[in-house]
């Protein structure tokens, strides 16, 4: 399914948009399914709580997490053959599946500050990879995902406080001023695959009418031995459970320093271990 050019691009840039891996009508079906679930109540993983009277749009439509543990359509999507095939070709081996999430990102909802997924998943050895399915048309106005191409080569950076007027998460990673932050403009059914080290995030939804919904799967290499506790149990792509160890994280993290006028990363930071949950 992946051409040699697409694989080369993924290796160079740490991300790849696979256009129309799913159809527009499948995307519409997921919108209907998850909007109905969201209206029906609250679920494990609704950390910020659901409050339909709140003035914060994200309180009315908080993201849902790990739906595959109790919702069959989510499990079927996480293990979908099309995703498994692309991931296997990008990674060189079949992955394990560890997480589902749906972001509703309602009109005027905040985004998620720049971060690296491996900060949360702590895969050892290796890193994680995401499959991010656009359910709505995604562009700069409604807060499309943005990535820093090439940052998949960076180690885990030390986090700093994020601007929580713009982001619903409170940590971010600093990047050099000259870094490209590329907008992922996508149509319903397109899937963005991105490496777990890559710096990515999204700005607020500036539209007053349009949602920016996306269904997200997180995967780890089929040779991984450990992943953070929150992501257990890991599943093989046939749905069977695989027993992995629990990684704790902590240790050193990268800080940007100036070296002869160029920003370089030094591993001189020490990471805090406060409860991380993506
Ligand atoms: O969809 C977004 O705005 C952020 C999603 C994200 O950061 C992720 O899938 O890791």
mmCIF file of C-alpha atoms and ligand atoms in Angstrom:
data_model
loop_
_atom_site.group_PDB
_atom_site.id
_atom_site.type_symbol
_atom_site.label_atom_id
_atom_site.label_comp_id
_atom_site.label_asym_id
_atom_site.label_seq_id
_atom_site.Cartn_x
_atom_site.Cartn_y
_atom_site.Cartn_z
ATOM 1 C CA UNK A 1 0.000 0.000 0.000
ATOM 2 C CA UNK A 2 2.910 2.346 0.709
ATOM 3 C CA UNK A 3 5.123 3.348 -2.201
ATOM 4 C CA UNK A 4 8.921 3.535 -1.738
ATOM 5 C CA UNK A 5 8.569 7.347 -2.081
ATOM 6 C CA UNK A 6 6.008 7.496 0.739
ATOM 7 C CA UNK A 7 8.217 5.351 2.976
ATOM 8 C CA UNK A 8 11.202 7.600 2.230
ATOM 9 C CA UNK A 9 9.150 10.694 3.039
ATOM 10 C CA UNK A 10 7.986 9.175 6.325
ATOM 11 C CA UNK A 11 11.575 8.294 7.276
ATOM 12 C CA UNK A 12 12.788 11.814 6.406
ATOM 13 C CA UNK A 13 9.955 13.853 7.859
ATOM 14 C CA UNK A 14 8.516 11.594 10.576
ATOM 15 C CA UNK A 15 4.972 11.831 9.251
ATOM 16 C CA UNK A 16 2.859 10.900 6.255
ATOM 17 C CA UNK A 17 -0.716 11.708 5.248
ATOM 18 C CA UNK A 18 -2.356 8.722 3.574
ATOM 19 C CA UNK A 19 -5.206 10.264 1.599
ATOM 20 C CA UNK A 20 -8.585 8.510 1.699
ATOM 21 C CA UNK A 21 -7.461 5.413 3.585
ATOM 22 C CA UNK A 22 -11.057 5.532 4.827
ATOM 23 C CA UNK A 23 -14.039 6.832 2.888
ATOM 24 C CA UNK A 24 -15.907 10.048 3.630
ATOM 25 C CA UNK A 25 -18.988 7.992 4.514
ATOM 26 C CA UNK A 26 -17.010 5.941 7.062
ATOM 27 C CA UNK A 27 -15.840 9.220 8.618
ATOM 28 C CA UNK A 28 -19.460 10.452 8.764
ATOM 29 C CA UNK A 29 -20.504 7.190 10.401
ATOM 30 C CA UNK A 30 -17.849 7.661 13.120
ATOM 31 C CA UNK A 31 -19.042 11.233 13.727
ATOM 32 C CA UNK A 32 -22.602 10.030 14.251
ATOM 33 C CA UNK A 33 -21.465 7.157 16.465
ATOM 34 C CA UNK A 34 -19.210 9.199 18.761
ATOM 35 C CA UNK A 35 -21.491 12.248 18.947
ATOM 36 C CA UNK A 36 -24.265 9.906 20.132
ATOM 37 C CA UNK A 37 -21.952 8.308 22.721
ATOM 38 C CA UNK A 38 -20.792 11.729 23.930
ATOM 39 C CA UNK A 39 -24.388 12.934 24.358
ATOM 40 C CA UNK A 40 -25.329 9.786 26.278
ATOM 41 C CA UNK A 41 -23.096 10.273 29.305
ATOM 42 C CA UNK A 42 -19.626 10.089 30.761
ATOM 43 C CA UNK A 43 -17.009 7.369 30.466
ATOM 44 C CA UNK A 44 -13.764 6.225 32.086
ATOM 45 C CA UNK A 45 -11.078 8.626 30.821
ATOM 46 C CA UNK A 46 -13.255 11.772 30.898
ATOM 47 C CA UNK A 47 -10.634 13.312 33.171
ATOM 48 C CA UNK A 48 -11.813 16.889 32.954
ATOM 49 C CA UNK A 49 -15.429 15.892 33.576
ATOM 50 C CA UNK A 50 -18.437 16.541 31.356
ATOM 51 C CA UNK A 51 -20.425 19.706 32.094
ATOM 52 C CA UNK A 52 -23.015 20.640 29.503
ATOM 53 C CA UNK A 53 -23.621 24.012 31.221
ATOM 54 C CA UNK A 54 -19.965 25.105 31.171
ATOM 55 C CA UNK A 55 -18.841 28.081 29.064
ATOM 56 C CA UNK A 56 -15.746 26.033 28.082
ATOM 57 C CA UNK A 57 -16.745 24.146 24.891
ATOM 58 C CA UNK A 58 -14.303 21.372 25.807
ATOM 59 C CA UNK A 59 -16.276 20.650 28.978
ATOM 60 C CA UNK A 60 -19.303 19.918 26.824
ATOM 61 C CA UNK A 61 -17.265 17.842 24.407
ATOM 62 C CA UNK A 62 -14.200 16.479 26.203
ATOM 63 C CA UNK A 63 -12.132 13.947 24.286
ATOM 64 C CA UNK A 64 -12.823 10.287 24.983
ATOM 65 C CA UNK A 65 -9.981 7.862 25.727
ATOM 66 C CA UNK A 66 -9.498 4.087 25.434
ATOM 67 C CA UNK A 67 -12.979 3.614 23.971
ATOM 68 C CA UNK A 68 -11.784 0.325 22.403
ATOM 69 C CA UNK A 69 -11.968 -1.214 25.887
ATOM 70 C CA UNK A 70 -15.753 -0.919 25.931
ATOM 71 C CA UNK A 71 -16.914 0.062 22.406
ATOM 72 C CA UNK A 72 -16.729 -2.549 19.621
ATOM 73 C CA UNK A 73 -16.626 -0.078 16.655
ATOM 74 C CA UNK A 74 -13.622 1.614 18.315
ATOM 75 C CA UNK A 75 -11.856 -1.739 18.753
ATOM 76 C CA UNK A 76 -12.593 -2.703 15.150
ATOM 77 C CA UNK A 77 -11.183 0.605 13.950
ATOM 78 C CA UNK A 78 -8.045 0.314 16.110
ATOM 79 C CA UNK A 79 -7.319 -3.105 14.591
ATOM 80 C CA UNK A 80 -8.494 -2.236 11.050
ATOM 81 C CA UNK A 81 -6.535 -4.134 8.376
ATOM 82 C CA UNK A 82 -5.848 -0.955 6.372
ATOM 83 C CA UNK A 83 -4.155 0.709 9.327
ATOM 84 C CA UNK A 84 -2.292 -2.497 10.230
ATOM 85 C CA UNK A 85 -0.951 -2.790 6.685
ATOM 86 C CA UNK A 86 0.280 0.801 6.462
ATOM 87 C CA UNK A 87 1.835 0.667 9.949
ATOM 88 C CA UNK A 88 3.580 -2.635 9.199
ATOM 89 C CA UNK A 89 5.050 -1.163 6.035
ATOM 90 C CA UNK A 90 6.147 2.048 7.765
ATOM 91 C CA UNK A 91 7.606 0.306 10.829
ATOM 92 C CA UNK A 92 8.944 -2.837 9.171
ATOM 93 C CA UNK A 93 7.043 -5.093 11.597
ATOM 94 C CA UNK A 94 3.477 -5.522 12.786
ATOM 95 C CA UNK A 95 2.655 -3.158 15.669
ATOM 96 C CA UNK A 96 0.828 -3.625 18.945
ATOM 97 C CA UNK A 97 -2.210 -1.387 19.528
ATOM 98 C CA UNK A 98 -2.403 0.463 22.849
ATOM 99 C CA UNK A 99 -4.814 3.394 22.728
ATOM 100 C CA UNK A 100 -7.841 5.004 21.094
ATOM 101 C CA UNK A 101 -8.950 8.600 21.518
ATOM 102 C CA UNK A 102 -11.542 10.828 19.908
ATOM 103 C CA UNK A 103 -11.127 14.590 19.922
ATOM 104 C CA UNK A 104 -14.314 16.557 19.253
ATOM 105 C CA UNK A 105 -12.637 19.976 19.274
ATOM 106 C CA UNK A 106 -15.884 21.934 19.169
ATOM 107 C CA UNK A 107 -16.161 25.516 17.840
ATOM 108 C CA UNK A 108 -13.945 27.808 19.966
ATOM 109 C CA UNK A 109 -12.433 24.799 21.778
ATOM 110 C CA UNK A 110 -8.805 24.991 22.890
ATOM 111 C CA UNK A 111 -6.063 22.995 21.174
ATOM 112 C CA UNK A 112 -3.232 20.883 22.556
ATOM 113 C CA UNK A 113 0.189 22.470 22.984
ATOM 114 C CA UNK A 114 3.233 21.050 21.175
ATOM 115 C CA UNK A 115 4.397 17.753 22.684
ATOM 116 C CA UNK A 116 5.937 14.357 21.929
ATOM 117 C CA UNK A 117 3.724 11.272 22.373
ATOM 118 C CA UNK A 118 6.639 9.173 23.640
ATOM 119 C CA UNK A 119 6.671 11.469 26.702
ATOM 120 C CA UNK A 120 3.436 9.721 27.694
ATOM 121 C CA UNK A 121 3.816 6.202 26.289
ATOM 122 C CA UNK A 122 7.461 5.493 27.264
ATOM 123 C CA UNK A 123 7.886 2.627 24.834
ATOM 124 C CA UNK A 124 11.058 0.597 25.380
ATOM 125 C CA UNK A 125 12.814 -0.133 23.113
ATOM 126 C CA UNK A 126 11.738 2.125 20.271
ATOM 127 C CA UNK A 127 8.914 4.628 20.224
ATOM 128 C CA UNK A 128 5.219 4.838 19.391
ATOM 129 C CA UNK A 129 3.385 5.811 16.214
ATOM 130 C CA UNK A 130 -0.023 7.425 15.801
ATOM 131 C CA UNK A 131 -2.765 6.986 13.208
ATOM 132 C CA UNK A 132 -4.846 10.206 13.220
ATOM 133 C CA UNK A 133 -8.030 9.930 11.145
ATOM 134 C CA UNK A 134 -9.680 13.201 10.076
ATOM 135 C CA UNK A 135 -13.460 13.016 10.525
ATOM 136 C CA UNK A 136 -14.143 16.646 9.549
ATOM 137 C CA UNK A 137 -12.272 18.780 7.024
ATOM 138 C CA UNK A 138 -9.288 20.038 9.075
ATOM 139 C CA UNK A 139 -7.543 23.340 8.359
ATOM 140 C CA UNK A 140 -5.953 26.266 10.168
ATOM 141 C CA UNK A 141 -9.285 27.838 11.044
ATOM 142 C CA UNK A 142 -10.648 24.860 12.972
ATOM 143 C CA UNK A 143 -7.316 23.913 14.549
ATOM 144 C CA UNK A 144 -5.767 21.235 12.360
ATOM 145 C CA UNK A 145 -2.878 19.182 13.690
ATOM 146 C CA UNK A 146 0.598 20.714 13.211
ATOM 147 C CA UNK A 147 3.914 18.869 13.156
ATOM 148 C CA UNK A 148 7.570 19.870 13.234
ATOM 149 C CA UNK A 149 9.007 17.871 10.302
ATOM 150 C CA UNK A 150 12.248 16.095 11.124
ATOM 151 C CA UNK A 151 11.788 16.314 14.908
ATOM 152 C CA UNK A 152 11.350 12.521 15.035
ATOM 153 C CA UNK A 153 15.162 12.511 15.349
ATOM 154 C CA UNK A 154 15.064 14.520 18.588
ATOM 155 C CA UNK A 155 15.295 12.861 22.001
ATOM 156 C CA UNK A 156 12.580 13.557 24.590
ATOM 157 C CA UNK A 157 12.723 17.255 25.429
ATOM 158 C CA UNK A 158 12.211 18.671 28.908
ATOM 159 C CA UNK A 159 8.723 20.105 29.221
ATOM 160 C CA UNK A 160 7.795 23.647 30.271
ATOM 161 C CA UNK A 161 4.436 25.181 31.222
ATOM 162 C CA UNK A 162 1.975 25.612 28.356
ATOM 163 C CA UNK A 163 -0.382 28.551 27.812
ATOM 164 C CA UNK A 164 -3.634 27.055 29.072
ATOM 165 C CA UNK A 165 -5.707 29.792 27.449
ATOM 166 C CA UNK A 166 -4.779 28.140 24.138
ATOM 167 C CA UNK A 167 -4.188 24.513 25.191
ATOM 168 C CA UNK A 168 -6.222 22.120 27.339
ATOM 169 C CA UNK A 169 -2.980 20.404 28.408
ATOM 170 C CA UNK A 170 -0.578 22.276 30.665
ATOM 171 C CA UNK A 171 2.858 21.210 29.409
ATOM 172 C CA UNK A 172 4.668 21.859 26.153
ATOM 173 C CA UNK A 173 8.137 21.538 24.648
ATOM 174 C CA UNK A 174 10.131 24.542 23.432
ATOM 175 C CA UNK A 175 11.374 24.532 19.826
ATOM 176 C CA UNK A 176 13.909 26.805 18.094
ATOM 177 C CA UNK A 177 12.328 29.947 16.620
ATOM 178 C CA UNK A 178 13.310 28.967 13.076
ATOM 179 C CA UNK A 179 11.638 25.504 13.207
ATOM 180 C CA UNK A 180 8.975 24.837 10.598
ATOM 181 C CA UNK A 181 5.589 24.039 12.155
ATOM 182 C CA UNK A 182 3.609 22.479 9.318
ATOM 183 C CA UNK A 183 -0.196 22.450 9.180
ATOM 184 C CA UNK A 184 -1.785 19.120 8.306
ATOM 185 C CA UNK A 185 -4.699 20.145 6.089
ATOM 186 C CA UNK A 186 -6.841 17.045 5.700
ATOM 187 C CA UNK A 187 -10.191 15.796 4.400
ATOM 188 C CA UNK A 188 -12.495 13.318 6.132
ATOM 189 C CA UNK A 189 -11.049 9.817 5.617
ATOM 190 C CA UNK A 190 -7.387 10.953 5.382
ATOM 191 C CA UNK A 191 -5.060 9.397 7.969
ATOM 192 C CA UNK A 192 -1.938 11.090 9.293
ATOM 193 C CA UNK A 193 0.700 8.640 10.538
ATOM 194 C CA UNK A 194 3.348 10.164 12.775
ATOM 195 C CA UNK A 195 6.342 8.994 14.772
ATOM 196 C CA UNK A 196 6.107 9.164 18.567
ATOM 197 C CA UNK A 197 9.126 11.452 18.965
ATOM 198 C CA UNK A 198 7.807 14.058 16.539
ATOM 199 C CA UNK A 199 6.804 17.381 18.081
ATOM 200 C CA UNK A 200 3.152 18.076 17.256
ATOM 201 C CA UNK A 201 0.039 19.753 18.612
ATOM 202 C CA UNK A 202 -2.758 22.055 17.550
ATOM 203 C CA UNK A 203 -4.038 25.566 18.107
ATOM 204 C CA UNK A 204 -7.562 26.533 19.200
ATOM 205 C CA UNK A 205 -10.560 26.046 16.958
ATOM 206 C CA UNK A 206 -11.198 29.613 15.762
ATOM 207 C CA UNK A 207 -14.400 28.757 13.949
ATOM 208 C CA UNK A 208 -17.690 29.529 15.645
ATOM 209 C CA UNK A 209 -19.580 26.842 13.723
ATOM 210 C CA UNK A 210 -17.260 23.990 12.701
ATOM 211 C CA UNK A 211 -16.106 21.030 14.805
ATOM 212 C CA UNK A 212 -12.700 19.432 14.189
ATOM 213 C CA UNK A 213 -13.238 15.811 15.080
ATOM 214 C CA UNK A 214 -10.513 13.172 14.795
ATOM 215 C CA UNK A 215 -10.192 9.530 15.764
ATOM 216 C CA UNK A 216 -6.733 8.550 16.966
ATOM 217 C CA UNK A 217 -4.991 5.221 17.486
ATOM 218 C CA UNK A 218 -1.647 4.831 19.195
ATOM 219 C CA UNK A 219 0.592 1.878 18.387
ATOM 220 C CA UNK A 220 3.998 0.595 19.414
ATOM 221 C CA UNK A 221 6.528 -1.622 17.631
ATOM 222 C CA UNK A 222 5.925 -5.365 17.728
ATOM 223 C CA UNK A 223 9.380 -5.709 19.313
ATOM 224 C CA UNK A 224 8.570 -3.398 22.253
ATOM 225 C CA UNK A 225 9.138 -4.891 25.694
ATOM 226 C CA UNK A 226 7.684 -2.149 27.904
ATOM 227 C CA UNK A 227 5.106 0.620 27.788
ATOM 228 C CA UNK A 228 3.761 2.962 30.500
ATOM 229 C CA UNK A 229 1.148 1.449 32.835
ATOM 230 C CA UNK A 230 -1.771 3.463 31.452
ATOM 231 C CA UNK A 231 -1.466 1.750 28.025
ATOM 232 C CA UNK A 232 -1.822 -1.849 29.235
ATOM 233 C CA UNK A 233 -3.071 -4.206 27.949
ATOM 234 C CA UNK A 234 -1.331 -3.955 24.576
ATOM 235 C CA UNK A 235 -3.078 -5.841 21.776
ATOM 236 C CA UNK A 236 -1.714 -7.694 18.793
ATOM 237 C CA UNK A 237 -3.455 -6.659 15.588
ATOM 238 C CA UNK A 238 -5.544 -9.863 15.778
ATOM 239 C CA UNK A 239 -6.971 -8.558 19.082
ATOM 240 C CA UNK A 240 -5.122 -10.962 21.383
ATOM 241 C CA UNK A 241 -3.435 -9.540 24.470
ATOM 242 C CA UNK A 242 0.354 -9.403 24.644
ATOM 243 C CA UNK A 243 2.070 -9.273 28.060
ATOM 244 C CA UNK A 244 4.540 -6.394 28.230
ATOM 245 C CA UNK A 245 6.509 -4.868 31.094
ATOM 246 C CA UNK A 246 5.705 -1.482 32.630
ATOM 247 C CA UNK A 247 8.083 1.391 31.898
ATOM 248 C CA UNK A 248 8.407 4.105 34.532
ATOM 249 C CA UNK A 249 10.081 6.946 32.639
ATOM 250 C CA UNK A 250 11.996 9.687 34.406
ATOM 251 C CA UNK A 251 15.694 10.339 33.901
ATOM 252 C CA UNK A 252 17.317 12.892 31.644
ATOM 253 C CA UNK A 253 15.619 15.076 29.045
ATOM 254 C CA UNK A 254 16.839 17.447 26.348
ATOM 255 C CA UNK A 255 17.391 21.195 26.681
ATOM 256 C CA UNK A 256 18.117 23.559 23.778
ATOM 257 C CA UNK A 257 21.480 25.325 24.018
ATOM 258 C CA UNK A 258 23.285 27.631 21.626
ATOM 259 C CA UNK A 259 26.373 26.141 20.015
ATOM 260 C CA UNK A 260 28.214 28.535 17.711
ATOM 261 C CA UNK A 261 24.968 30.294 16.812
ATOM 262 C CA UNK A 262 23.041 27.055 16.235
ATOM 263 C CA UNK A 263 20.425 25.499 18.543
ATOM 264 C CA UNK A 264 21.438 21.990 19.682
ATOM 265 C CA UNK A 265 19.925 19.647 22.264
ATOM 266 C CA UNK A 266 21.914 18.744 25.375
ATOM 267 C CA UNK A 267 20.665 15.935 27.613
ATOM 268 C CA UNK A 268 21.298 17.871 30.791
ATOM 269 C CA UNK A 269 17.712 18.229 32.036
ATOM 270 C CA UNK A 270 16.059 16.038 34.648
ATOM 271 C CA UNK A 271 12.485 15.069 34.137
ATOM 272 C CA UNK A 272 9.708 15.352 36.683
ATOM 273 C CA UNK A 273 7.533 12.278 37.018
ATOM 274 C CA UNK A 274 4.154 13.900 37.696
ATOM 275 C CA UNK A 275 1.170 11.748 36.519
ATOM 276 C CA UNK A 276 1.356 11.843 32.758
ATOM 277 C CA UNK A 277 -1.636 10.699 30.814
ATOM 278 C CA UNK A 278 -2.245 11.558 27.228
HETATM 279 O O1 LIG B 1 -5.700 16.349 17.691
HETATM 280 C C1 LIG B 1 -5.057 17.139 18.357
HETATM 281 O O2 LIG B 1 -5.305 18.334 18.386
HETATM 282 C C2 LIG B 1 -3.900 16.638 19.182
HETATM 283 C C3 LIG B 1 -3.761 15.155 19.059
HETATM 284 C C4 LIG B 1 -2.480 14.642 19.574
HETATM 285 O O3 LIG B 1 -1.650 15.373 20.048
HETATM 286 C C5 LIG B 1 -2.169 13.233 19.478
HETATM 287 O O4 LIG B 1 -2.902 12.470 18.844
HETATM 288 O O5 LIG B 1 -1.143 12.817 20.044
#
